Structure formats: C-alpha cells, structure tokens
PDB file of C-alpha atoms in Angstrom:
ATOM      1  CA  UNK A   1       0.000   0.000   0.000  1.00 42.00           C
ATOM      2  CA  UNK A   2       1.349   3.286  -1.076  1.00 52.00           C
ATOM      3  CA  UNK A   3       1.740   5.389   2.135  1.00 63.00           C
ATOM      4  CA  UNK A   4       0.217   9.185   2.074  1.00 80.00           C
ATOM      5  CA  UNK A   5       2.174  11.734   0.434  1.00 84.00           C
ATOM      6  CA  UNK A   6       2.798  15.271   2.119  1.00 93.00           C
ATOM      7  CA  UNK A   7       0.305  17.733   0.253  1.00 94.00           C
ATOM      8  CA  UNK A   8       2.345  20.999  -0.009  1.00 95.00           C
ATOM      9  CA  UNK A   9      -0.339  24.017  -0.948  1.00 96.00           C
ATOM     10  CA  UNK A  10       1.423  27.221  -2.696  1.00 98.00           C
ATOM     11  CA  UNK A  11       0.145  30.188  -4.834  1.00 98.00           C
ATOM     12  CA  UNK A  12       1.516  31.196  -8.267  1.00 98.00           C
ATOM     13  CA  UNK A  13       1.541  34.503  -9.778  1.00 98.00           C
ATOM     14  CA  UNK A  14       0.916  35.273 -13.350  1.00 97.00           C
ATOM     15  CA  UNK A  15       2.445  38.742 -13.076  1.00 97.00           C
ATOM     16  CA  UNK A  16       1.484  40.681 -16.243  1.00 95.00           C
ATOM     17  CA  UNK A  17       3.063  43.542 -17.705  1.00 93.00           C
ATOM     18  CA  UNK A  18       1.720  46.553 -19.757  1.00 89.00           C
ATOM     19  CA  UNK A  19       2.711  44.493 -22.714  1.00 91.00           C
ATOM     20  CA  UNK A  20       0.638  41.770 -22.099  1.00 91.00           C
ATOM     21  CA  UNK A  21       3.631  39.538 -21.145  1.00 94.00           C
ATOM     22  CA  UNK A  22       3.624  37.127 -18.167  1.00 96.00           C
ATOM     23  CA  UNK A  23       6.388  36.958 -15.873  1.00 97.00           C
ATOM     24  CA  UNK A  24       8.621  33.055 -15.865  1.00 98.00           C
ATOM     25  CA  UNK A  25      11.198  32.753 -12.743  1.00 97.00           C
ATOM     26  CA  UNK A  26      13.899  30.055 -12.841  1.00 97.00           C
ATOM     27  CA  UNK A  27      14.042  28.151  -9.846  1.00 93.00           C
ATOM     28  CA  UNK A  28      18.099  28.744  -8.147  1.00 87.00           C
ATOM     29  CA  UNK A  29      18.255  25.820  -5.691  1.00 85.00           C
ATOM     30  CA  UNK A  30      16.670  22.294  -4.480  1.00 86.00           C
ATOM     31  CA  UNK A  31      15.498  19.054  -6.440  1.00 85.00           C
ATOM     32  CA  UNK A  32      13.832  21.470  -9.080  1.00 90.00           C
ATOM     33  CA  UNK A  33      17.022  23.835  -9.406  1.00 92.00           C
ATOM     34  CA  UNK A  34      16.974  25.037 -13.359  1.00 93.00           C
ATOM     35  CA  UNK A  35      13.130  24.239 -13.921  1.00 96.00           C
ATOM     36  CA  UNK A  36      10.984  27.625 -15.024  1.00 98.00           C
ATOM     37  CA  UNK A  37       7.811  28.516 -12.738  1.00 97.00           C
ATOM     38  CA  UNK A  38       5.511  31.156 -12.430  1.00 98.00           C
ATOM     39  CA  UNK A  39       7.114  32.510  -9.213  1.00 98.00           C
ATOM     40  CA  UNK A  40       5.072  31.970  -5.405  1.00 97.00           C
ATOM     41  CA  UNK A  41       5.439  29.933  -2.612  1.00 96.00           C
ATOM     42  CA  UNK A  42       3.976  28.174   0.301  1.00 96.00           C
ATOM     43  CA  UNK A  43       0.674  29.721   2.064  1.00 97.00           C
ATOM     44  CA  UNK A  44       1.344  29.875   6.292  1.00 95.00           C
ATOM     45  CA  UNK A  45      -0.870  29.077   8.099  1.00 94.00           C
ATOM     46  CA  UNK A  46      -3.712  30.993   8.879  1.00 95.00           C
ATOM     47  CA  UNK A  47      -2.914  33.018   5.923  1.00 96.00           C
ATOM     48  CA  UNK A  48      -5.368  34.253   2.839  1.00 97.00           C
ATOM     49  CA  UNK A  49      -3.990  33.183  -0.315  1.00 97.00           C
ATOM     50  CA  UNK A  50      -3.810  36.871  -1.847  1.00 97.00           C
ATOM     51  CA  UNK A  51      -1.978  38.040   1.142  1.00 98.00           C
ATOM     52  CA  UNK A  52       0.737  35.355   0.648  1.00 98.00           C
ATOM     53  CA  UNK A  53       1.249  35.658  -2.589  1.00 98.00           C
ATOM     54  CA  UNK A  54       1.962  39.578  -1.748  1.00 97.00           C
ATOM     55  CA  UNK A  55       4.485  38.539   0.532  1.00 97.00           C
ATOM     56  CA  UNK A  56       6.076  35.507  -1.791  1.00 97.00           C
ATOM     57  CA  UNK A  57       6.655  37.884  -4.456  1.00 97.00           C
ATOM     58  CA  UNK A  58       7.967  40.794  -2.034  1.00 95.00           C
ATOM     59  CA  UNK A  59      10.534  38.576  -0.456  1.00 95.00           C
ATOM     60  CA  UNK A  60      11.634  36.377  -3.997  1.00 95.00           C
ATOM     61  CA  UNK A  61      11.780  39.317  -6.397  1.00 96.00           C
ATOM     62  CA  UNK A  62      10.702  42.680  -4.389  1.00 94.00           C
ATOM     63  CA  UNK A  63       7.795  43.821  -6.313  1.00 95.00           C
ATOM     64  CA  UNK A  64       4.825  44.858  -4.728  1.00 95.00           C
ATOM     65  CA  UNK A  65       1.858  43.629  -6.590  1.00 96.00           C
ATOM     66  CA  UNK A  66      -1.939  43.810  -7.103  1.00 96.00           C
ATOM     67  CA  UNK A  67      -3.359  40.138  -6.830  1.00 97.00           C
ATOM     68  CA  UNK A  68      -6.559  40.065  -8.991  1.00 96.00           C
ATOM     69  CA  UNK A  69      -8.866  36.557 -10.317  1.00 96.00           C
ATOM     70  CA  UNK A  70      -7.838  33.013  -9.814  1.00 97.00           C
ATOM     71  CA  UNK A  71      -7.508  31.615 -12.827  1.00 97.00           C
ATOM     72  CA  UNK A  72      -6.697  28.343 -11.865  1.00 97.00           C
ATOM     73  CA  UNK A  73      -5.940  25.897  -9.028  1.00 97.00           C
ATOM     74  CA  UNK A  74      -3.123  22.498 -10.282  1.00 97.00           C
ATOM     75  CA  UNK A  75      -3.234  19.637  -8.709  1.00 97.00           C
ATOM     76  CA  UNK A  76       0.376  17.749  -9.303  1.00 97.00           C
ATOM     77  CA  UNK A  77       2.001  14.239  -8.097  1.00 96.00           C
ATOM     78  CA  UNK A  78       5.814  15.035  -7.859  1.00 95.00           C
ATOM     79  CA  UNK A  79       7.478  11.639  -6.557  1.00 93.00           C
ATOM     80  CA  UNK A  80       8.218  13.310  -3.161  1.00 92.00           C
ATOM     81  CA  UNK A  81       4.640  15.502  -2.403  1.00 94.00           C
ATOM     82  CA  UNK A  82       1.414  16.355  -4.006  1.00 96.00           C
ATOM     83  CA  UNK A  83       1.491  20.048  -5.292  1.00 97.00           C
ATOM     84  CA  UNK A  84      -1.795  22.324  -4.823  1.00 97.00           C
ATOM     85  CA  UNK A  85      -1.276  25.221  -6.990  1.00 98.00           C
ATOM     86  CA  UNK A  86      -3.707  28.641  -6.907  1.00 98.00           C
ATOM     87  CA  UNK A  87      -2.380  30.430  -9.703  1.00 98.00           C
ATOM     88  CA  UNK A  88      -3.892  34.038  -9.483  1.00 98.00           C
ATOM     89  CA  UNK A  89      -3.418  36.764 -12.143  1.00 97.00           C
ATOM     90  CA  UNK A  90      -1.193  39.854 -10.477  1.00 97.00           C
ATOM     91  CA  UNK A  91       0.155  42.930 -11.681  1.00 95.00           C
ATOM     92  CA  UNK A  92       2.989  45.275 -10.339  1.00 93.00           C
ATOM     93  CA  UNK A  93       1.444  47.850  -8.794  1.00 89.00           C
ATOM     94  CA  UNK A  94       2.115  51.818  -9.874  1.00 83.00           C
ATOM     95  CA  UNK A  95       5.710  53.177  -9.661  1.00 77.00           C
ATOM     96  CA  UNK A  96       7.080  49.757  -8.843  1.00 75.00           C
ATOM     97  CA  UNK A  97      10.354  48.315  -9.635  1.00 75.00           C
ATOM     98  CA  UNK A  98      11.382  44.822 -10.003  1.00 76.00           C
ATOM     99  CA  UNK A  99      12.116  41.740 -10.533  1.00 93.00           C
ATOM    100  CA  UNK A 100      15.276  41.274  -8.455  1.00 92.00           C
ATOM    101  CA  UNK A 101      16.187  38.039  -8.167  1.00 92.00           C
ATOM    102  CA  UNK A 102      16.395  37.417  -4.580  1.00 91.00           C
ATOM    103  CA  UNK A 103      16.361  33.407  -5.080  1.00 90.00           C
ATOM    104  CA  UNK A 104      16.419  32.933  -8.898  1.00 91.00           C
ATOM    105  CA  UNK A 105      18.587  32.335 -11.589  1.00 94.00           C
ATOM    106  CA  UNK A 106      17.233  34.239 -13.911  1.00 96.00           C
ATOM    107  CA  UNK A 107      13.815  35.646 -15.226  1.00 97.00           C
ATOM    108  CA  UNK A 108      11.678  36.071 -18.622  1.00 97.00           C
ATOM    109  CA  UNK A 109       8.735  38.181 -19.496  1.00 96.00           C
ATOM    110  CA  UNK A 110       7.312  35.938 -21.693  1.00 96.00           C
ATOM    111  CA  UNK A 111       4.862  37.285 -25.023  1.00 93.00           C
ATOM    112  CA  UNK A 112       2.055  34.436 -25.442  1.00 87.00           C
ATOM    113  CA  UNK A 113       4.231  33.177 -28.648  1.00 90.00           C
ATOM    114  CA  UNK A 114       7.151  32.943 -25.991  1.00 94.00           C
ATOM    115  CA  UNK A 115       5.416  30.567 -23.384  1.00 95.00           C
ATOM    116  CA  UNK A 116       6.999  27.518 -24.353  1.00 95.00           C
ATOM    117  CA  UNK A 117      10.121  29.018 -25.044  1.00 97.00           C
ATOM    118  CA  UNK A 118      11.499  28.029 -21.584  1.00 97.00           C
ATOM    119  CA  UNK A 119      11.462  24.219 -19.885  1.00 97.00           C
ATOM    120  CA  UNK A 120       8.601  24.892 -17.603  1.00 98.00           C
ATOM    121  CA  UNK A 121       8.322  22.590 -13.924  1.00 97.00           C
ATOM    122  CA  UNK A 122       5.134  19.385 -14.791  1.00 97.00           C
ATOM    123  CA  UNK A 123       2.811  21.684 -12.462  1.00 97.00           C
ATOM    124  CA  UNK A 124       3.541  25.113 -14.363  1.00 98.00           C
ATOM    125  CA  UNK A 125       2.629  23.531 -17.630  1.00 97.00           C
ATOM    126  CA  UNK A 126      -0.514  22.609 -16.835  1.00 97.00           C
ATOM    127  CA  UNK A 127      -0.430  26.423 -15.460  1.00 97.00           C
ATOM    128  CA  UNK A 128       1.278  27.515 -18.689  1.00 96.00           C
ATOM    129  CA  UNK A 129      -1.671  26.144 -21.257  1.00 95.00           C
ATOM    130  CA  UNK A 130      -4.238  27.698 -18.915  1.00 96.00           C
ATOM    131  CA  UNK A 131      -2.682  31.092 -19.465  1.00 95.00           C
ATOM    132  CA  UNK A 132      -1.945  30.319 -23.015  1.00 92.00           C
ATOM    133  CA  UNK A 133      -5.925  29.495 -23.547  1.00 91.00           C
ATOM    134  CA  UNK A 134      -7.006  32.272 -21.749  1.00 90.00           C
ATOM    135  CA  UNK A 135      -4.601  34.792 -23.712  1.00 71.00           C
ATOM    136  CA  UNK A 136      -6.419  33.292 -26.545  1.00 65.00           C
ATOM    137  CA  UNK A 137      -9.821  34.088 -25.089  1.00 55.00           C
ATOM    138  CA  UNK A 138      -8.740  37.649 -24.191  1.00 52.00           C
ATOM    139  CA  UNK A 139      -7.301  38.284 -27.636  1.00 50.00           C
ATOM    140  CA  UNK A 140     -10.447  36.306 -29.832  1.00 44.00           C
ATOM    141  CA  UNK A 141     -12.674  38.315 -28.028  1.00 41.00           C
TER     142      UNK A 141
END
C-alpha cells in the first residue's frame, strides 16, 4: 500500500506587464534547481492566499503587486509531495520596480508566442496552457 504523500499548498503569480507579457522565474536551488515557474510559494498558516502571494513575491523578487482573479488551481504528483497550486493573475502595482532576483537564476517576461520558449516545472505547464488558452480568449474576443 502506497503510504500518504505530504500535500504541499502554494500560490503562483501570473504577473502581467503593460505588454501583455507574463512573468517566468527560474528556480536557483533544491530538487527542481533550473526548472521555469511562475514565481510563489507556500501559504502559512492561517494566511489568505492573496496576502501570501503579496508577501512571496515581495521577499523572492521585491515587487509589490496587485493580486486580482484566480484563474486556476493544479493539482500535481511530484514523486516526493502532491502540489496544490492557486495560480492568481497579479500585476505590479504603480511606480514599482522589479524583478530582483532574490532566489532565482534568472527571469523572462514571456509574449504568449514565448510561453513555451522556456522548460517549464510538470505543475507550471498545466499552469502555462491555462494562461496560453485564456490569452487566446482575451485576444479572440
């Protein structure tokens, strides 16, 4: 019998710029190191979602940002942990700056055509077509 896995719950944001471009963090260290995400981390406990998300991005790339709809929520088997994933469209707010990377490699703003031009983590992709077919929505309109 396969023993329970550790469910690790995290928000993602899908930080858009005035271009319409989505922002694509490269992960700097552990199992993932190299792998592209939509940059976020773990939710504390007793914390709102939009409120850690704020704070993720503050302390991984010091931008302040506006947390708007959820556009999704990934559910992802690595071998070591099942992934939750609340991806939530963001923007940087007025007069910002940013990204530094505090704990990244590198970073991409990515144009919809661009999406797939970096090796994106399993969980991100499914992330990655979501914001791909909702671009598509937006833009069809």
């Amino acid at each position: 019998m396969k023993a329970q896995m550790k469910n690790v719950e995290v928000v993602a944001a899908i930080v858009v710029d005035e271009k319409g471009r989505v922002l694509a963090t490269q992960r700097g260290y552990g199992d993932m190191k190299d792998g592209w995400e939509l940059p976020g981390g773990k939710i504390e406990p007793g914390e709102e979602p939009q409120a850690a998300l704020r704070r993720e991005i503050m302390e991984e790339l010091a931008m302040d940002i506006e947390v708007g709809e959820r556009l999704c929520t990934v559910q992802w088997d690595y071998p070591q942990f099942h992934l939750t994933m609340h991806c939530y469209w963001c923007r940087q707010r007025e007069g910002g700056s940013g990204p530094v990377l505090l704990e990244h490699e590198a970073s991409r703003w990515l144009a919809q055509g661009e999406l797939w031009s970096v090796d994106w983590l399993p969980a991100d992709r499914v992330a990655a077509r979501a914001i791909h077919n909702a671009q598509c929505i937006v833009q069809n309109a």
